mmCIF file with all atom_site columns, C-alpha atoms in Angstrom:
data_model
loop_
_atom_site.group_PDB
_atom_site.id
_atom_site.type_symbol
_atom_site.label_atom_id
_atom_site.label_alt_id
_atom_site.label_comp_id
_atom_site.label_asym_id
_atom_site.label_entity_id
_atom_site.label_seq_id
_atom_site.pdbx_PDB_ins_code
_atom_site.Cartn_x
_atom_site.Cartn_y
_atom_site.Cartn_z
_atom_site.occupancy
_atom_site.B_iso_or_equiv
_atom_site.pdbx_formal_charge
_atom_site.auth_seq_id
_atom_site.auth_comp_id
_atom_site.auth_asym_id
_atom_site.auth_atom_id
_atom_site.pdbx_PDB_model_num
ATOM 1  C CA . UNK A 1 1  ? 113.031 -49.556 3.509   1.00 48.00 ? 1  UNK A CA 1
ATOM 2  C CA . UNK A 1 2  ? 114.606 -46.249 1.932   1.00 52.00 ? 2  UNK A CA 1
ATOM 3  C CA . UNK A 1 3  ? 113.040 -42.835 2.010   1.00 49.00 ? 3  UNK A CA 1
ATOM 4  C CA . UNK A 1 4  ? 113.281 -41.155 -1.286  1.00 54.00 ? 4  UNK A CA 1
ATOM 5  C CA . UNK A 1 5  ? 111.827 -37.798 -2.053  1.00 56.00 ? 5  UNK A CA 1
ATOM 6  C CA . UNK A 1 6  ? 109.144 -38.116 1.036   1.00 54.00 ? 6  UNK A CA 1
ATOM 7  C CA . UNK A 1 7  ? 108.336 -41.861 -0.074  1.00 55.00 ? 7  UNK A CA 1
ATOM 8  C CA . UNK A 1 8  ? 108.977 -44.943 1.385   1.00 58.00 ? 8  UNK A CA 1
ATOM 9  C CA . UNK A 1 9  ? 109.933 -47.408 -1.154  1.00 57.00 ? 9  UNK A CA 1
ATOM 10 C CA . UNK A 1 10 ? 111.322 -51.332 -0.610  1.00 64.00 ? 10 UNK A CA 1
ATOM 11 C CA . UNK A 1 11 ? 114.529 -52.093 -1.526  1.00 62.00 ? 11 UNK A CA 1
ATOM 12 C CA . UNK A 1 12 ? 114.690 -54.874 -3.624  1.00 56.00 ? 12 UNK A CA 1
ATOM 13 C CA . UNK A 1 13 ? 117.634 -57.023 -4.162  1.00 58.00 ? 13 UNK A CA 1
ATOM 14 C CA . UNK A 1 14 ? 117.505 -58.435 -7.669  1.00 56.00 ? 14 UNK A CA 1
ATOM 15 C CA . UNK A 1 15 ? 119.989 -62.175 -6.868  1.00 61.00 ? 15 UNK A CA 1
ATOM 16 C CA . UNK A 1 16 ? 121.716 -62.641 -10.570 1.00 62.00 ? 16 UNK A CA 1
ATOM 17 C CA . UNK A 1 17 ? 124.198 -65.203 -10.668 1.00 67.00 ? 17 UNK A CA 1
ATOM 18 C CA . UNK A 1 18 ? 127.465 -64.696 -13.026 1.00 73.00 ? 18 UNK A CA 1
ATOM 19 C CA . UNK A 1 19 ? 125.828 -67.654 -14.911 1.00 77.00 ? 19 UNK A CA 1
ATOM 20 C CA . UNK A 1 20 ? 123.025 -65.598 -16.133 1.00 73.00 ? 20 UNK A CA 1
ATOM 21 C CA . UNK A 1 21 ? 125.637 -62.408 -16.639 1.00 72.00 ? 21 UNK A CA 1
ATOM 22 C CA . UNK A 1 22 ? 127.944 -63.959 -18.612 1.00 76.00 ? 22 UNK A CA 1
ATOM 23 C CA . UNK A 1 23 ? 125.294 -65.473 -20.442 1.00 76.00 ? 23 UNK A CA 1
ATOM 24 C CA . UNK A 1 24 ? 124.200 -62.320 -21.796 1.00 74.00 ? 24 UNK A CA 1
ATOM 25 C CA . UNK A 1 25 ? 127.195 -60.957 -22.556 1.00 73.00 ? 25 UNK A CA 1
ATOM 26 C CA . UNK A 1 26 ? 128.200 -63.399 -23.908 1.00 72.00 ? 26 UNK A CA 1
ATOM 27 C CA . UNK A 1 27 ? 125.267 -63.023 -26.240 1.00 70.00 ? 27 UNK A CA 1
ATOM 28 C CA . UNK A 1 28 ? 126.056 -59.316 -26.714 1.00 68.00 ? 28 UNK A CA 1
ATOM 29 C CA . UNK A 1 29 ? 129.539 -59.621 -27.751 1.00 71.00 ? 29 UNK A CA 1
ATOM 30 C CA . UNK A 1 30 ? 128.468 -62.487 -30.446 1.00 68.00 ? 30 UNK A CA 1
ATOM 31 C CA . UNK A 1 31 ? 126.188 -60.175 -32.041 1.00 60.00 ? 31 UNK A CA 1
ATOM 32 C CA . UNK A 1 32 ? 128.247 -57.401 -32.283 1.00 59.00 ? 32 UNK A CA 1
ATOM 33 C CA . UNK A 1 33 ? 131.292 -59.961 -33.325 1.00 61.00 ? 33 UNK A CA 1
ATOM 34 C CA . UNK A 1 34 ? 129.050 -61.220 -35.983 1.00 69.00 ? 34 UNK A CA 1
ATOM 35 C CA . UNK A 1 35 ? 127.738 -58.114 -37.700 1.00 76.00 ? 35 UNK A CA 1
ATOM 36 C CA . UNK A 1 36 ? 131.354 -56.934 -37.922 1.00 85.00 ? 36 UNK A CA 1
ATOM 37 C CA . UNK A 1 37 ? 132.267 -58.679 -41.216 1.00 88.00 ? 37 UNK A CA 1
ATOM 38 C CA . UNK A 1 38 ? 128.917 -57.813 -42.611 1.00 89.00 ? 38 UNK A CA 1
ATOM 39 C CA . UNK A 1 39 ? 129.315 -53.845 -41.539 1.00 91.00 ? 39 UNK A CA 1
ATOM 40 C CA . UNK A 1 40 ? 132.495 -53.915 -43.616 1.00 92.00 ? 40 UNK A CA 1
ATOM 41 C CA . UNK A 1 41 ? 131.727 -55.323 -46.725 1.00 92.00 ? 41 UNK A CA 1
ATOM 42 C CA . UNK A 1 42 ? 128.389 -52.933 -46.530 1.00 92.00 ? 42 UNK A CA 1
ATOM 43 C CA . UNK A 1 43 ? 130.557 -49.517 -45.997 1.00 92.00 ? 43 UNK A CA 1
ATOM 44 C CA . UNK A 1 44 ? 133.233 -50.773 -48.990 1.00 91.00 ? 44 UNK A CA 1
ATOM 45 C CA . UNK A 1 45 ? 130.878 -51.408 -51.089 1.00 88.00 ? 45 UNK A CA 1
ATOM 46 C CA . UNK A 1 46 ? 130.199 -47.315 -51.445 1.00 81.00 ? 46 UNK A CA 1
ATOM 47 C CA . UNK A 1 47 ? 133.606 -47.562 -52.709 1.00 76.00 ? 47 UNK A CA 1
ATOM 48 C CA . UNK A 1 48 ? 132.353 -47.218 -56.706 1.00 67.00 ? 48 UNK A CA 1
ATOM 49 C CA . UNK A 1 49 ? 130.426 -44.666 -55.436 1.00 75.00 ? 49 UNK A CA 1
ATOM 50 C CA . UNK A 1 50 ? 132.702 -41.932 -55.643 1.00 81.00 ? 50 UNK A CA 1
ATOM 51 C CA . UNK A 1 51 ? 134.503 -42.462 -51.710 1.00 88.00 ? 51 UNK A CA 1
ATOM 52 C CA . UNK A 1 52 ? 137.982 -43.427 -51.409 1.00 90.00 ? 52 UNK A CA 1
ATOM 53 C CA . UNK A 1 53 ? 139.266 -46.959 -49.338 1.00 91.00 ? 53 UNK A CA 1
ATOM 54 C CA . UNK A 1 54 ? 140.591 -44.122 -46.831 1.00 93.00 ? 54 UNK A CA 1
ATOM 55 C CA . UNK A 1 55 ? 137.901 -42.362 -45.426 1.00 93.00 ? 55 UNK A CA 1
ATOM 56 C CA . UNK A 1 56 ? 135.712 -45.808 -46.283 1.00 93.00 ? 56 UNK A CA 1
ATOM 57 C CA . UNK A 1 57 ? 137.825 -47.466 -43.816 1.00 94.00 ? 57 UNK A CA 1
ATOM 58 C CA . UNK A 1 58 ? 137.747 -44.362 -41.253 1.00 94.00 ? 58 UNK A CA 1
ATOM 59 C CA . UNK A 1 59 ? 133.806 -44.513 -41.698 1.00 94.00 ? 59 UNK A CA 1
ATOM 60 C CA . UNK A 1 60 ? 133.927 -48.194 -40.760 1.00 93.00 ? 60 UNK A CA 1
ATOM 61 C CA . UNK A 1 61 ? 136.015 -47.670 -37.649 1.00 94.00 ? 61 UNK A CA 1
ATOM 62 C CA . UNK A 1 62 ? 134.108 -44.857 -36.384 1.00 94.00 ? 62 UNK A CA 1
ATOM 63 C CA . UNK A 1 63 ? 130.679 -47.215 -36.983 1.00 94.00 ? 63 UNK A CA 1
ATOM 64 C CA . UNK A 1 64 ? 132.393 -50.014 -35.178 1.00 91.00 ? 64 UNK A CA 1
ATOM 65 C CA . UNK A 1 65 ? 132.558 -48.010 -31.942 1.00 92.00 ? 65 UNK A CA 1
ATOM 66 C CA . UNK A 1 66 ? 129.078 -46.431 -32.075 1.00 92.00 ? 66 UNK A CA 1
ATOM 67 C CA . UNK A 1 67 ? 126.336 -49.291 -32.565 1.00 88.00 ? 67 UNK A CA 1
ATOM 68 C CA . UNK A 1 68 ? 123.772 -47.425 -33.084 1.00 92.00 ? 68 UNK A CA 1
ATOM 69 C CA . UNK A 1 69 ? 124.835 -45.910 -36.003 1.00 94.00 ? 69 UNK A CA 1
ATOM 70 C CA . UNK A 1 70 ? 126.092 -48.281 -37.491 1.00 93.00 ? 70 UNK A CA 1
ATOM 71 C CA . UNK A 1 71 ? 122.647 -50.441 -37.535 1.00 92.00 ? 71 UNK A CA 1
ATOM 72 C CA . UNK A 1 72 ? 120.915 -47.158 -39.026 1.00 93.00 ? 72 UNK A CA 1
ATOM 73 C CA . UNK A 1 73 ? 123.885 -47.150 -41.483 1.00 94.00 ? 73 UNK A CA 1
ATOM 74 C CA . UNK A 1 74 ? 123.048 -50.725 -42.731 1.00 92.00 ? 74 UNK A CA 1
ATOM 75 C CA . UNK A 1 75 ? 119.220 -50.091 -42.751 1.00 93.00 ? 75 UNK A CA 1
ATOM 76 C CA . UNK A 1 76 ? 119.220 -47.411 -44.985 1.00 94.00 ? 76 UNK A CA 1
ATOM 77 C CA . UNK A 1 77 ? 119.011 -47.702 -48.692 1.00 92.00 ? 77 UNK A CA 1
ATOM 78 C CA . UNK A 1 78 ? 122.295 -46.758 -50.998 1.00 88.00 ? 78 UNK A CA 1
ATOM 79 C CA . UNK A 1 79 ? 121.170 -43.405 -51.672 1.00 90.00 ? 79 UNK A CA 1
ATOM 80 C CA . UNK A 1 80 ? 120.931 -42.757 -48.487 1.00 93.00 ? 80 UNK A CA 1
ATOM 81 C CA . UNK A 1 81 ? 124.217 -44.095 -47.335 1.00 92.00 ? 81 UNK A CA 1
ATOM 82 C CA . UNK A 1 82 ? 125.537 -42.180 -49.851 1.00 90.00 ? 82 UNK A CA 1
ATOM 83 C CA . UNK A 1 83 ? 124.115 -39.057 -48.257 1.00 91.00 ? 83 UNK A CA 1
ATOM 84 C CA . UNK A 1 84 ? 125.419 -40.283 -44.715 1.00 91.00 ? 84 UNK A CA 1
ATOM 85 C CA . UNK A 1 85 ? 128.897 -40.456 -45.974 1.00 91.00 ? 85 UNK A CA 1
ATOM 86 C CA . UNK A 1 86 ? 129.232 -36.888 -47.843 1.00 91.00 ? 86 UNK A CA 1
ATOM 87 C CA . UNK A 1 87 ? 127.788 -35.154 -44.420 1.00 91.00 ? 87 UNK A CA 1
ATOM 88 C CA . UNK A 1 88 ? 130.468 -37.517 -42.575 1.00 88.00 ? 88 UNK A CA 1
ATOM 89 C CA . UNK A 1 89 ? 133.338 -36.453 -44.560 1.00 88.00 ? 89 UNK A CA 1
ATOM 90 C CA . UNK A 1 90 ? 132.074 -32.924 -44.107 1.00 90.00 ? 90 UNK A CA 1
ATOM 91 C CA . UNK A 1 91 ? 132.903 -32.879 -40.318 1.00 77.00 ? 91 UNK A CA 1
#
């Protein structure tokens, strides 16, 4: 038992085996490998809209390393990613 903040709470071991770990990241890395390609194409394609291969590439490295961003990136419409990319290339 641990005392935490005047409470007594169980410990609880949580037994994964590196079976199960890989497994998932395994599964992580796949879907991150496989929206890669897809995440390109999507931020070159603004490229007739006004943005140079450049900064279209710098957008797509950036986007690469933050997830999160990037899947907001590819849900929004083109107008909007338009809008994304002038505020980007503002600082």
């Amino acid at each position: 038992m641990t005392l935490v903040v005047g409470k007594d709470m169980e410990t609880v071991l949580v037994d994964y085996n590196n079976e199960e770990v890989e497994e998932i990241a395994n599964a992580l890395e796949q879907f991150t490998t496989d929206n890669t390609p897809h995440l390109y194409e999507e931020v070159m394609s603004v490229k007739m809209e006004g943005f140079d291969d450049d900064f279209l590439c710098s957008v797509f490295d950036y986007l690469v390393g933050h997830e999160s961003e990037a899947k907001a990136f590819l849900d929004k419409s083109t107008k909007h990613r338009k809008s994304c990319l002038q505020k980007f290339s503002q600082g």
